[in-house]
mmCIF file of C-alpha atoms and ligand atoms in Angstrom:
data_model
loop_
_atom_site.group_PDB
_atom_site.id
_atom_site.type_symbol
_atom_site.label_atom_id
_atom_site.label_comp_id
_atom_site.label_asym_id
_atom_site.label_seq_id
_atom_site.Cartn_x
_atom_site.Cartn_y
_atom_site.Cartn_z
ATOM 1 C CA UNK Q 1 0.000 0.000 0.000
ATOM 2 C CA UNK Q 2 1.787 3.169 -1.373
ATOM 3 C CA UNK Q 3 1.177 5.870 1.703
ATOM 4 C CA UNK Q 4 1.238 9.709 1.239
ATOM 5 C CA UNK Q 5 2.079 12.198 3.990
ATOM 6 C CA UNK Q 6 -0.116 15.376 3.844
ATOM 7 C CA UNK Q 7 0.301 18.556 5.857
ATOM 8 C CA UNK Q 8 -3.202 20.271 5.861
ATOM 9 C CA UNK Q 9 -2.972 23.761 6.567
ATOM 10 C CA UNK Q 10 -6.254 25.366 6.172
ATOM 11 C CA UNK Q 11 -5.059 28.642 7.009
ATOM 12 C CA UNK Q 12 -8.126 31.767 7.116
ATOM 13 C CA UNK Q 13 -11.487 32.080 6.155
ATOM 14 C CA UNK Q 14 -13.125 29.854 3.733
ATOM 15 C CA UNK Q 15 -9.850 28.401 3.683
ATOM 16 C CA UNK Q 16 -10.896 26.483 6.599
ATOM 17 C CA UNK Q 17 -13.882 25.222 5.109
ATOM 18 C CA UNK Q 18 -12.684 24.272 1.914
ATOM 19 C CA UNK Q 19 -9.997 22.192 3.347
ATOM 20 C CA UNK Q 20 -12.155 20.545 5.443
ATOM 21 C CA UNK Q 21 -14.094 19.555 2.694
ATOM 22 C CA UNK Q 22 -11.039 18.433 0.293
ATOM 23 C CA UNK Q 23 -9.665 16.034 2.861
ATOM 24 C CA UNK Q 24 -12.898 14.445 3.303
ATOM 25 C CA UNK Q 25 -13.309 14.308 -0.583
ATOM 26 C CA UNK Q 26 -9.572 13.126 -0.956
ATOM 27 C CA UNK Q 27 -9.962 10.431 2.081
ATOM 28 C CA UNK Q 28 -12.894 9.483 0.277
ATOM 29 C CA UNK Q 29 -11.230 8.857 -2.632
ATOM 30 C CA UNK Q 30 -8.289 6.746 -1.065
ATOM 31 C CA UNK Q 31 -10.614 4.665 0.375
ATOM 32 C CA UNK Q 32 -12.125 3.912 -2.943
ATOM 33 C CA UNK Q 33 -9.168 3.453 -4.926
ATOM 34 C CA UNK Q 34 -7.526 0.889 -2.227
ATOM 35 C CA UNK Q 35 -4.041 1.444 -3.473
ATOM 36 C CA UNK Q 36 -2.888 3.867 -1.344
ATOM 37 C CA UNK Q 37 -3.449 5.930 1.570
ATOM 38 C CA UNK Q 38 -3.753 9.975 2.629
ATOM 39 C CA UNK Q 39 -2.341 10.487 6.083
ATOM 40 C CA UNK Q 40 -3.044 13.958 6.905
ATOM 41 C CA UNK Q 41 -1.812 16.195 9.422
ATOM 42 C CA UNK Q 42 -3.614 19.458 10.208
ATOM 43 C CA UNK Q 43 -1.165 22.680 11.571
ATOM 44 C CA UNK Q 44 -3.614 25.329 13.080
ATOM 45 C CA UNK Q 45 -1.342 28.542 11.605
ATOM 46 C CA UNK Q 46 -2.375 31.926 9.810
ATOM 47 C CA UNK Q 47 -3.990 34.827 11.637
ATOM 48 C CA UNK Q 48 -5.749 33.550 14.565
ATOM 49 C CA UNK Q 49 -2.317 31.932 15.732
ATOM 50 C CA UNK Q 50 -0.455 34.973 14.741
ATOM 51 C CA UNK Q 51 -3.234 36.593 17.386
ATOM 52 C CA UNK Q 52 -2.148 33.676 19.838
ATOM 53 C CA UNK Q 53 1.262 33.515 19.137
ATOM 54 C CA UNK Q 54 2.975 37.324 17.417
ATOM 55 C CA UNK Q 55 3.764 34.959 14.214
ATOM 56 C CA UNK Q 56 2.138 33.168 11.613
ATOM 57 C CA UNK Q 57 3.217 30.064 11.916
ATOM 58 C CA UNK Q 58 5.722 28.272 14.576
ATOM 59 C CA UNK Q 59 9.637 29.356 13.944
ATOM 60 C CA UNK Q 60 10.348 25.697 12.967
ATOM 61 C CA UNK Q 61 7.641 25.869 11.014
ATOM 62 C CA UNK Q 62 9.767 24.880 7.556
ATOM 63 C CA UNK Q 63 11.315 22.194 9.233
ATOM 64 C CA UNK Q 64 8.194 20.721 10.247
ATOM 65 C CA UNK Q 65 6.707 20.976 6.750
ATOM 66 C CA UNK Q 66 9.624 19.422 5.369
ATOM 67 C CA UNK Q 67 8.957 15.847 5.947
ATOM 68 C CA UNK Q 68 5.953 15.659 4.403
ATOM 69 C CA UNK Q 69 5.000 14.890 0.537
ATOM 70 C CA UNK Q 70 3.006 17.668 -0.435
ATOM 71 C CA UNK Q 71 0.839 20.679 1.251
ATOM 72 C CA UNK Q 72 -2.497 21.166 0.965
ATOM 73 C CA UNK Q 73 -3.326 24.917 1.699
ATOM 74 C CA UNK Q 74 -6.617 26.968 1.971
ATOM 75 C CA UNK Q 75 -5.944 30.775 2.301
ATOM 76 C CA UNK Q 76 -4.461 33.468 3.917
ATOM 77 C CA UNK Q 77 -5.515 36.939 5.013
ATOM 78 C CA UNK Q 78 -7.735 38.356 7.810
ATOM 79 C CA UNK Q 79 -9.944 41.501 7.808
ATOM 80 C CA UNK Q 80 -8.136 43.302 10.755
ATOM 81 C CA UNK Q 81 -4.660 42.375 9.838
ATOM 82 C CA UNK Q 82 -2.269 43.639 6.905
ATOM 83 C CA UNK Q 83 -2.429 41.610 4.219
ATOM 84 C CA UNK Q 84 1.695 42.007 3.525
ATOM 85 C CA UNK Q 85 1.808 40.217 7.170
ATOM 86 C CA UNK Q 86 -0.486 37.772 6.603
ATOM 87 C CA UNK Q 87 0.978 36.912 3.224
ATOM 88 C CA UNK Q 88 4.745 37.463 4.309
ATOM 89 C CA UNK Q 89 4.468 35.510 7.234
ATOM 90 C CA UNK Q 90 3.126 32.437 5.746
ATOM 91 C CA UNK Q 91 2.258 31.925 2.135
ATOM 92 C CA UNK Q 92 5.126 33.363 0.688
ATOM 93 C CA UNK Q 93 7.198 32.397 3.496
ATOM 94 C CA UNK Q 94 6.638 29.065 2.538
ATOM 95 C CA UNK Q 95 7.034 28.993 -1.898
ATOM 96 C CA UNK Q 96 10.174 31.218 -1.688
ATOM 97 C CA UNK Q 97 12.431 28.663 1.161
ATOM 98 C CA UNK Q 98 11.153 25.618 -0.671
ATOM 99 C CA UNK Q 99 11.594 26.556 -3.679
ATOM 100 C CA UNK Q 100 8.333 25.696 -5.313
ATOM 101 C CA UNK Q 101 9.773 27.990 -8.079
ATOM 102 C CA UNK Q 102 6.922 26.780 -10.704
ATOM 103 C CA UNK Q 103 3.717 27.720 -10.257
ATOM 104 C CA UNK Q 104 0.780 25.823 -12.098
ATOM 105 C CA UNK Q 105 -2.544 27.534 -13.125
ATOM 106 C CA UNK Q 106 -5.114 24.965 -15.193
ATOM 107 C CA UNK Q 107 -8.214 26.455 -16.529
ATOM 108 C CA UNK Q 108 -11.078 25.328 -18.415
ATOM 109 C CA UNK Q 109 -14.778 26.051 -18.881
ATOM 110 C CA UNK Q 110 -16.337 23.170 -17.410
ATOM 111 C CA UNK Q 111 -19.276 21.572 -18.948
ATOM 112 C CA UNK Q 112 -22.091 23.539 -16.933
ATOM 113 C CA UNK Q 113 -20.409 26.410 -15.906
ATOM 114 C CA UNK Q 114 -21.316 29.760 -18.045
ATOM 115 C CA UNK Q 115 -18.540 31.524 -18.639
ATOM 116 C CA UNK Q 116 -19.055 35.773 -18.863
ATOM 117 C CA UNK Q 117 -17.395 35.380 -22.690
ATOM 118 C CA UNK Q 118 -20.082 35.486 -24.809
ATOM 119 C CA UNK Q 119 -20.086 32.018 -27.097
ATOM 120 C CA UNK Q 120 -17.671 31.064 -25.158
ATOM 121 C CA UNK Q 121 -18.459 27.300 -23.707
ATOM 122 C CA UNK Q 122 -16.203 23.998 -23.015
ATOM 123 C CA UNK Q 123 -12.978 23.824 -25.173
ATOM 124 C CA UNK Q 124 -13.105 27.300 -26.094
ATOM 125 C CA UNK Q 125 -10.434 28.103 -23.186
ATOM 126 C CA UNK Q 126 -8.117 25.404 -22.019
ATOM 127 C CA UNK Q 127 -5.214 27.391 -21.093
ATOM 128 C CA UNK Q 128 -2.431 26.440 -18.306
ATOM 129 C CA UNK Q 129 -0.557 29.547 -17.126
ATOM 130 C CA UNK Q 130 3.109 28.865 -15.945
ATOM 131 C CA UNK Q 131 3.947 31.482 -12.702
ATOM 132 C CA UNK Q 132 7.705 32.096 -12.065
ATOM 133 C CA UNK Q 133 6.679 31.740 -8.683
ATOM 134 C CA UNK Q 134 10.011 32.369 -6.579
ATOM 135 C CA UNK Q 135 11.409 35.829 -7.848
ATOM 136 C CA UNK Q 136 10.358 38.733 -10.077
ATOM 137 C CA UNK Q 137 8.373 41.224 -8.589
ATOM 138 C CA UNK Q 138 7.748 39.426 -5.082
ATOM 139 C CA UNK Q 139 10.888 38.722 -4.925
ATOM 140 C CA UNK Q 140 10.650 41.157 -1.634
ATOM 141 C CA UNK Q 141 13.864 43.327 -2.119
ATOM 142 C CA UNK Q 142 13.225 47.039 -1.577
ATOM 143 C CA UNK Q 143 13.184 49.290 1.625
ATOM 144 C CA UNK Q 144 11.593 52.482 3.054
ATOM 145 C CA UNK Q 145 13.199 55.466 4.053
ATOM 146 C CA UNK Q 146 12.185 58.645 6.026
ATOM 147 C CA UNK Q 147 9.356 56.902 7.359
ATOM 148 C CA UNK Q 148 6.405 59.558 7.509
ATOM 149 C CA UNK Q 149 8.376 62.101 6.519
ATOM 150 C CA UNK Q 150 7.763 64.358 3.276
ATOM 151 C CA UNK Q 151 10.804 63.085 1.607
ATOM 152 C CA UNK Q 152 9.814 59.418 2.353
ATOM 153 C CA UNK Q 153 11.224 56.709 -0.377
ATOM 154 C CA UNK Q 154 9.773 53.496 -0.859
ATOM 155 C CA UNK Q 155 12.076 51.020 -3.419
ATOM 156 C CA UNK Q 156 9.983 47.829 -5.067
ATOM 157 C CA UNK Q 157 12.887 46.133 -6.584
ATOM 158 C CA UNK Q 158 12.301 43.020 -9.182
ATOM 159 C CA UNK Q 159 14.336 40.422 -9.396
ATOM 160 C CA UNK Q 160 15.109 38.269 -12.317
ATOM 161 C CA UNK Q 161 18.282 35.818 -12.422
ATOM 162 C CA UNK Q 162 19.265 34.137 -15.183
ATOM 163 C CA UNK Q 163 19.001 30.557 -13.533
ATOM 164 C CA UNK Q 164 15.650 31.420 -12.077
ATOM 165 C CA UNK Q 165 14.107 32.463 -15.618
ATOM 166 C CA UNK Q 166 15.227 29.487 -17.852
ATOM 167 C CA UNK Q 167 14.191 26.914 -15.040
ATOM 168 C CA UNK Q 168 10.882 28.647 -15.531
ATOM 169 C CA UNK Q 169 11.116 28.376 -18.931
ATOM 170 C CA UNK Q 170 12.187 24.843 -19.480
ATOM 171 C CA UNK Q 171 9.162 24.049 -17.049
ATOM 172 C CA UNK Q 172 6.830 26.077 -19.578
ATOM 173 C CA UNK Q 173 8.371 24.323 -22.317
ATOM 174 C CA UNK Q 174 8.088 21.032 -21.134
ATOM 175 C CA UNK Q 175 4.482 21.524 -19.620
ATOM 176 C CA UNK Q 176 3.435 22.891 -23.242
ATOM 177 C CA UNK Q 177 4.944 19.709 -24.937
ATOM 178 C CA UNK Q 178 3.561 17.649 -22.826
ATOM 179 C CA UNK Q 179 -0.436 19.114 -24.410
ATOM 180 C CA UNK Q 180 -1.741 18.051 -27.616
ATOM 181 C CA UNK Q 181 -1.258 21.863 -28.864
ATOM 182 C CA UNK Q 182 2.739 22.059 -28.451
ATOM 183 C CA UNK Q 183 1.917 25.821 -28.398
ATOM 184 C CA UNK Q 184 3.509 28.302 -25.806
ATOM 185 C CA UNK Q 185 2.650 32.079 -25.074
ATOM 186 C CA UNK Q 186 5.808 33.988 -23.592
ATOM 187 C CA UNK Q 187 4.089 37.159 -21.592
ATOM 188 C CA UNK Q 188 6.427 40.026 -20.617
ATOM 189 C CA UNK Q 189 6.595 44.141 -20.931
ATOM 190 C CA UNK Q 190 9.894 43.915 -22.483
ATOM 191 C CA UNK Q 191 8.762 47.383 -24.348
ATOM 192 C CA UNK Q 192 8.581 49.444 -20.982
ATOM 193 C CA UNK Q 193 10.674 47.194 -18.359
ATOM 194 C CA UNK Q 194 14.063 46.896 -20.613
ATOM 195 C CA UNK Q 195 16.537 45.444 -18.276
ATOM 196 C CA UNK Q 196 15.061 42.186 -16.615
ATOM 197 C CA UNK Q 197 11.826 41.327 -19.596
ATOM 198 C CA UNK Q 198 14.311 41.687 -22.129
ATOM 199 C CA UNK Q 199 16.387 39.252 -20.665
ATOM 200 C CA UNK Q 200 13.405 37.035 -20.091
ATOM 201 C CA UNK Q 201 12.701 37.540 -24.061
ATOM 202 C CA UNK Q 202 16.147 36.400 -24.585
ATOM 203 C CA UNK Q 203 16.354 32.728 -22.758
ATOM 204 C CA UNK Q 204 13.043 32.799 -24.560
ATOM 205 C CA UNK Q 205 14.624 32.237 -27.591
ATOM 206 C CA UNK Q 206 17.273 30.562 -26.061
ATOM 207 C CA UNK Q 207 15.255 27.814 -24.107
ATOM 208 C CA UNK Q 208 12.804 27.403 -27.213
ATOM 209 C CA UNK Q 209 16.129 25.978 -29.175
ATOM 210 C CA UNK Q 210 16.049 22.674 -26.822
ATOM 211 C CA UNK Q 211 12.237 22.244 -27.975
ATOM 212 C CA UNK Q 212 12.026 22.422 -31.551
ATOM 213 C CA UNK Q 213 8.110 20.133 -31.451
ATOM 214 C CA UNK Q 214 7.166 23.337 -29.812
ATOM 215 C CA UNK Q 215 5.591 26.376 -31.359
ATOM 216 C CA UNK Q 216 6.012 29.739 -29.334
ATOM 217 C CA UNK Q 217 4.685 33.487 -29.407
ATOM 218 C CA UNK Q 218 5.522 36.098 -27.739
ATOM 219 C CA UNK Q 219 2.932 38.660 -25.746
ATOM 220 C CA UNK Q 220 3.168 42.151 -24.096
ATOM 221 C CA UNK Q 221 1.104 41.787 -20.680
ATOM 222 C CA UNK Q 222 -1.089 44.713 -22.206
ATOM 223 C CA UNK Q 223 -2.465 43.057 -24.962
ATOM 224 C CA UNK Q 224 -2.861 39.844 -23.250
ATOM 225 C CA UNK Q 225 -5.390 40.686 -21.256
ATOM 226 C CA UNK Q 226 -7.447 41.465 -24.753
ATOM 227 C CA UNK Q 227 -6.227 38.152 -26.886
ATOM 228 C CA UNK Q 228 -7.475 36.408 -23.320
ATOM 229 C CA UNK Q 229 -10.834 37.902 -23.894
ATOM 230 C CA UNK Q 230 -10.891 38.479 -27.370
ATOM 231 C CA UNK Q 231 -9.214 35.072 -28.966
ATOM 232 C CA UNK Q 232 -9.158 32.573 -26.007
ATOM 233 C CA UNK Q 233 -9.065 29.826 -28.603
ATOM 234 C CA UNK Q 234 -5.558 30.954 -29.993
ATOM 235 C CA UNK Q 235 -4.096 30.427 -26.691
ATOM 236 C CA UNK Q 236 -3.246 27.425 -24.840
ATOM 237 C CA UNK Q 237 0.099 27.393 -22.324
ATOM 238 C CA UNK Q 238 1.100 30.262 -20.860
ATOM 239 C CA UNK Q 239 4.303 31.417 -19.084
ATOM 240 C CA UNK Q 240 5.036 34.618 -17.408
ATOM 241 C CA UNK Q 241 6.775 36.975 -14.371
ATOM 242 C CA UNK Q 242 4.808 36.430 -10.877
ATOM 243 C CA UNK Q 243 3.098 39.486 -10.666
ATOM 244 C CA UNK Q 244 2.097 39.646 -14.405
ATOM 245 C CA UNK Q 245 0.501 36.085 -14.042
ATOM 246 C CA UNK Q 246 -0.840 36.630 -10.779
ATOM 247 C CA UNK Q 247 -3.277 39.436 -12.921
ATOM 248 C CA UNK Q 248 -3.463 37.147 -16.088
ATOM 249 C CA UNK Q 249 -4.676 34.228 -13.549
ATOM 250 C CA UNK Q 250 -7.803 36.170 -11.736
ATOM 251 C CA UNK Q 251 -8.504 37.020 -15.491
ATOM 252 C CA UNK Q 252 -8.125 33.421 -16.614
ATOM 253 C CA UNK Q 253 -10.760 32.259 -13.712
ATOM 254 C CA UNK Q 254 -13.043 34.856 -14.102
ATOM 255 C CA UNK Q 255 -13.486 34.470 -17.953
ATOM 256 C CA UNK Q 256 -13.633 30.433 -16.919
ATOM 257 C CA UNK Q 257 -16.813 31.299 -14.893
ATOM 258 C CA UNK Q 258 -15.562 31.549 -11.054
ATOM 259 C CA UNK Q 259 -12.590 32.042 -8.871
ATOM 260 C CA UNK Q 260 -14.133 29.601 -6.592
ATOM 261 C CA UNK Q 261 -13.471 26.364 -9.142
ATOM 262 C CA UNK Q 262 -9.628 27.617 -10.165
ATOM 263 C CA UNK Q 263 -6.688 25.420 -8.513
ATOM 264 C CA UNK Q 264 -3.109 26.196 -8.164
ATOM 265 C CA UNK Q 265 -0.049 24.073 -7.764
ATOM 266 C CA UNK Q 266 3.113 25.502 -6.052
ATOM 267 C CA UNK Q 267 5.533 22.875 -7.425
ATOM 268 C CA UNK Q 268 8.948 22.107 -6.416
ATOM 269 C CA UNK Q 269 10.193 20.003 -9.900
ATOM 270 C CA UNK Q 270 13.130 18.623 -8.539
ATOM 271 C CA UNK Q 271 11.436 17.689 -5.156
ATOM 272 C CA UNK Q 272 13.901 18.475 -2.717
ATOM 273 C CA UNK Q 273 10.896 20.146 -0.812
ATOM 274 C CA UNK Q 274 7.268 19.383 -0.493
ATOM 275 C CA UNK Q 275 4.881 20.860 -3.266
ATOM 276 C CA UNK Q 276 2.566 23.092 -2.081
ATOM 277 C CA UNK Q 277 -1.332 22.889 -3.923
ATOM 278 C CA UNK Q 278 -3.987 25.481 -2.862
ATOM 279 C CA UNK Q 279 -6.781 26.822 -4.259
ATOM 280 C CA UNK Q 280 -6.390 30.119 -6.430
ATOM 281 C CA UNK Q 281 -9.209 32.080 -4.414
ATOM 282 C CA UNK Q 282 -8.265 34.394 -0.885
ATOM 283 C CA UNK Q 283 -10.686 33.538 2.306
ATOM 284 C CA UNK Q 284 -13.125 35.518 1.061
ATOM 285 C CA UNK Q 285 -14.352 37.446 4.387
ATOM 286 C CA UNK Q 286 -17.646 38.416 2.890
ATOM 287 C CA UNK Q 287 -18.881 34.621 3.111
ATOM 288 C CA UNK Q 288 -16.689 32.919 5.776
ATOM 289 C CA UNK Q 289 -18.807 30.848 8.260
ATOM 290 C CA UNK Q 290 -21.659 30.740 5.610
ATOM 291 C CA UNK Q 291 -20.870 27.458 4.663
ATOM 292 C CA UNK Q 292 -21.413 28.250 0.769
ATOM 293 C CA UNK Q 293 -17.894 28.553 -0.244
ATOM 294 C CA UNK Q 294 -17.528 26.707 -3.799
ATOM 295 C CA UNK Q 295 -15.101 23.610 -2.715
ATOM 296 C CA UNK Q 296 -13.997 23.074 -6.201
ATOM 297 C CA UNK Q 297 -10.770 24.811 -6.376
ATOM 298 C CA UNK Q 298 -9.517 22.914 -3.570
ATOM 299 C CA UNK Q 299 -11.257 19.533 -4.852
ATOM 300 C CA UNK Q 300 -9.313 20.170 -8.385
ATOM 301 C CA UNK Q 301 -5.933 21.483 -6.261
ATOM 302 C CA UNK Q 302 -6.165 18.059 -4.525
ATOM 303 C CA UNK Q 303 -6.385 16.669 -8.002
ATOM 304 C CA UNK Q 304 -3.403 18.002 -9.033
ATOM 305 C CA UNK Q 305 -1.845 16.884 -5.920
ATOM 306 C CA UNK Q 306 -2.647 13.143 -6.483
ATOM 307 C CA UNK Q 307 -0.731 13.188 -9.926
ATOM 308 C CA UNK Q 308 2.604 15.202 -8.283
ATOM 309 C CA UNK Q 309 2.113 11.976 -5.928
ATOM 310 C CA UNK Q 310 2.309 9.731 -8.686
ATOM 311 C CA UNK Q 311 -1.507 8.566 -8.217
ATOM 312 C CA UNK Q 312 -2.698 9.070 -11.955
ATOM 313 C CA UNK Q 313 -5.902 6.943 -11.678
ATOM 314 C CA UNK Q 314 -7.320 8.599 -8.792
ATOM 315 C CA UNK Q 315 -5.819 11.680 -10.200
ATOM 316 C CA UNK Q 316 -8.388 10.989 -13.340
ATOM 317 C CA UNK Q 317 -11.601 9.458 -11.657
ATOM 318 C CA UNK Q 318 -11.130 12.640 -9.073
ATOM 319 C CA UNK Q 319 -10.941 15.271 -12.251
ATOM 320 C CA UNK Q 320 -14.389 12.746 -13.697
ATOM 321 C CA UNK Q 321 -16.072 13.234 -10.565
ATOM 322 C CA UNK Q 322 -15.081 17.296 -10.544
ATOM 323 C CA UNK Q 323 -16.629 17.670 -13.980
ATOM 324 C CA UNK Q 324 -19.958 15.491 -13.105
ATOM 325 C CA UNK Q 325 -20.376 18.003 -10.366
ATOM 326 C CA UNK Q 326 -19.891 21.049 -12.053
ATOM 327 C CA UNK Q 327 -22.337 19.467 -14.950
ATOM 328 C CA UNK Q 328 -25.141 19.589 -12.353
ATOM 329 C CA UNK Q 329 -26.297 23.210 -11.497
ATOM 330 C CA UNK Q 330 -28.221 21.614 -8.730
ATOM 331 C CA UNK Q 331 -24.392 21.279 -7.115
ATOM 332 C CA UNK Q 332 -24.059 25.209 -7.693
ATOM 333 C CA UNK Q 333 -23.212 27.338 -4.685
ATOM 334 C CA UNK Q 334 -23.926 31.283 -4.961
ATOM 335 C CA UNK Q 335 -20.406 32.330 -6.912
ATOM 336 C CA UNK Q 336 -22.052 30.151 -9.653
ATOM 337 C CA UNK Q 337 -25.582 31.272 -8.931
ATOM 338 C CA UNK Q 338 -26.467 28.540 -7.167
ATOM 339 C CA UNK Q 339 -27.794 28.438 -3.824
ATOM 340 C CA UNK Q 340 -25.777 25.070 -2.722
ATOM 341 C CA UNK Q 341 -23.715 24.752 0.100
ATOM 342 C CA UNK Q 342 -20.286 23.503 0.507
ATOM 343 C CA UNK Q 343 -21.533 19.983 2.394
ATOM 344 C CA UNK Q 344 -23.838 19.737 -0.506
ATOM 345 C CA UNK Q 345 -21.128 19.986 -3.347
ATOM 346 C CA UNK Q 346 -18.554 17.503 -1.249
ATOM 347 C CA UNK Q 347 -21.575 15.156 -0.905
ATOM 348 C CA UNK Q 348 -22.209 15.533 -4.556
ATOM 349 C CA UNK Q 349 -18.641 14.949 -5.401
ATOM 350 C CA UNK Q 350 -17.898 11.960 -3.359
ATOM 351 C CA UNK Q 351 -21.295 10.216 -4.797
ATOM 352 C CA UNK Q 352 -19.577 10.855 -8.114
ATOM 353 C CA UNK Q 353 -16.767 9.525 -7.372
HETATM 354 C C1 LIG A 1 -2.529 34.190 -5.696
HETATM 355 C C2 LIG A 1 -2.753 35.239 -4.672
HETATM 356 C C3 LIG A 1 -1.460 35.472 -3.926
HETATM 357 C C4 LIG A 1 -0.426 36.021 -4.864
HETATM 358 C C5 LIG A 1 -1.585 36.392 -2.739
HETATM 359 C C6 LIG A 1 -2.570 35.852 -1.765
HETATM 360 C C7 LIG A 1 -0.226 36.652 -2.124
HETATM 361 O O1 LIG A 1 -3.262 36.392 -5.237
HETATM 362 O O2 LIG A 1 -2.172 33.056 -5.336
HETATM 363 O O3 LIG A 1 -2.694 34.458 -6.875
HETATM 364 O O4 LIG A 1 -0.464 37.164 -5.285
HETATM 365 O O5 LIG A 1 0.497 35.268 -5.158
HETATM 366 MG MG1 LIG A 2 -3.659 36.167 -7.285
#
């Protein structure tokens, strides 16, 4: 029996809920399959510890985390605290020491879910954006000076190495040849931000050398944004700086109907350190305790956590079951305009499954 270490950390807000309901959808699953099994461990950190405790999570927090397989991750961010602490202090804190460098963005219309495009239905948009996910603009170098005075200086400083951007881009590379389309998008500014996008541009071409059975284009972030709306067809993997596809990403799950169904995967390739998968949406004050959160980000984000693990089957009847669910506007909660609840969905799910 192949046996899978998970470290649950639900985090704030609906993040707590939709956690919840992922590791009862995942155990679930396990149980069915009978090849393996999900040991998870919960870790109580994000803001109501950092009200306990003056920190987000526990010093040896990292080295705690680093024993197990993967991370599975709600969200981060409380009404009455700063989001840069909230984020800083464990998020980030966690993608930039272990390294999970590339970060993984499916999206799709599902069958069942309207997307805001007009004629826009399943297939039209089947994108996967690639995230540098370690550097760029969070790469969190800058300063403040002359705090509150009227001479104050604030520095945001991007960084972009060499080694970190054609890592990136031999993960976008690979990712697109591994899709029927062999067809990869390079996003940058490289018109306006001429030092670091220019170099990006160049291991571009560089990179795209080693993969000859793949086509590329290149995009300025600008225009994107319209060919995403305009031409979703013509696109299909995706690879840009963290901040730019942080904004393409939102877009990308919006235009696929919600935020609440889009999953993310912090990945580690080389696996030194445990993969991180979460889904895309924050906690969502507005509805926390309502139990109506949409559970299928997380639900997919687990999916893409069974096939980092290697479990490919489950991996597949999970993404089945996802799609039967979304199918069934009964299963809708409000972000779809639905009036479901989260229990209802997970109940749904694990039926289909
Ligand atoms: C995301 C989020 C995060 C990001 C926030 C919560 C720091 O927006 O995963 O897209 O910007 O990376
Ligand atoms: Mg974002």
């Amino acid at each position: 029996m192949r046996k899978h270490r998970i470290a649950a950390i639900p985090g704030d807000g609906i993040g707590k809920e939709v956690v919840a309901a992922g590791v009862e959808a995942l155990s679930a699953l396990a149980a069915l399959d009978g090849g393996f099994t999900l040991e998870f461990e919960h870790f109580d950190w994000g803001s109501d510890y950092y009200k306990r405790t003056g920190t987000m999570m526990p010093a040896d927090g990292l080295e705690q985390l680093k024993p197990f397989d993967a991370i599975y991750f709600g969200s981060v961010g409380a009404p009455d605290l700063p989001d840069h602490i909230t984020l800083w202090g464990l998020r980030l804190a966690i993608c930039q020491p272990f390294d999970q460098y590339a970060n993984v963005r499916p999206t799709r219309i599902l069958n069942g879910i309207e997307s805001p495009l007009r004629n826009a239905g399943v297939g039209d948009l089947d994108w996967v954006i690639v995230r540098e996910n370690t550097e760029g603009e969070y790469a969190g170098q800058g300063g403040r000076s002359h705090r509150g005075h009227p001479e104050e200086v604030a520095t945001e400083v991007a960084i972009f190495t060499r080694a970190g951007v054609r890592r990136i881009m031999r993960f976008a590379f690979r990712t697109a040849q591994s899709r029927p389309r062999k067809f990869l998008t390079v996003v940058t500014k490289s018109n306006a931000q001429r030092n670091g996008l220019v170099m990006w541009d160049e291991i571009a071409a560089e990179v795209a050398l080693e993969f000859p059975d793949v086509t590329w284009d290149k995009m300025l972030v600008d225009a994107m944004t319209v060919r995403m709306t305009m031409k979703p067809r013509s696109l299909d993997t995706i690879v840009a700086t963290n901040l730019h596809a942080d904004i393409l990403s939102d877009l990308a799950a919006a235009l696929a109907g919600s935020m609440g169904i889009a999953p993310t995967a912090n990945l580690n390739p080389e696996r030194q350190f445990p993969s991180m998968f979460e889904p895309i949406h924050g906690s969502a004050f507005d509805i926390t305790g309502m139990g109506i959160a949409n559970p299928i980000g997380t639900f997919w984000s687990g999916q893409m956590m069974l096939e980092h693990l290697g479990e490919q089957a489950a991996a597949d009847r999970l993404m089945r079951a996802i799609e039967k669910v979304a199918a069934d506007k009964g299963l809708h909660t409000p972000d779809l305009g639905g009036s479901a609840r989260t229990a209802d969905v997970t109940a749904g799910l694990i039926a289909a499954l």
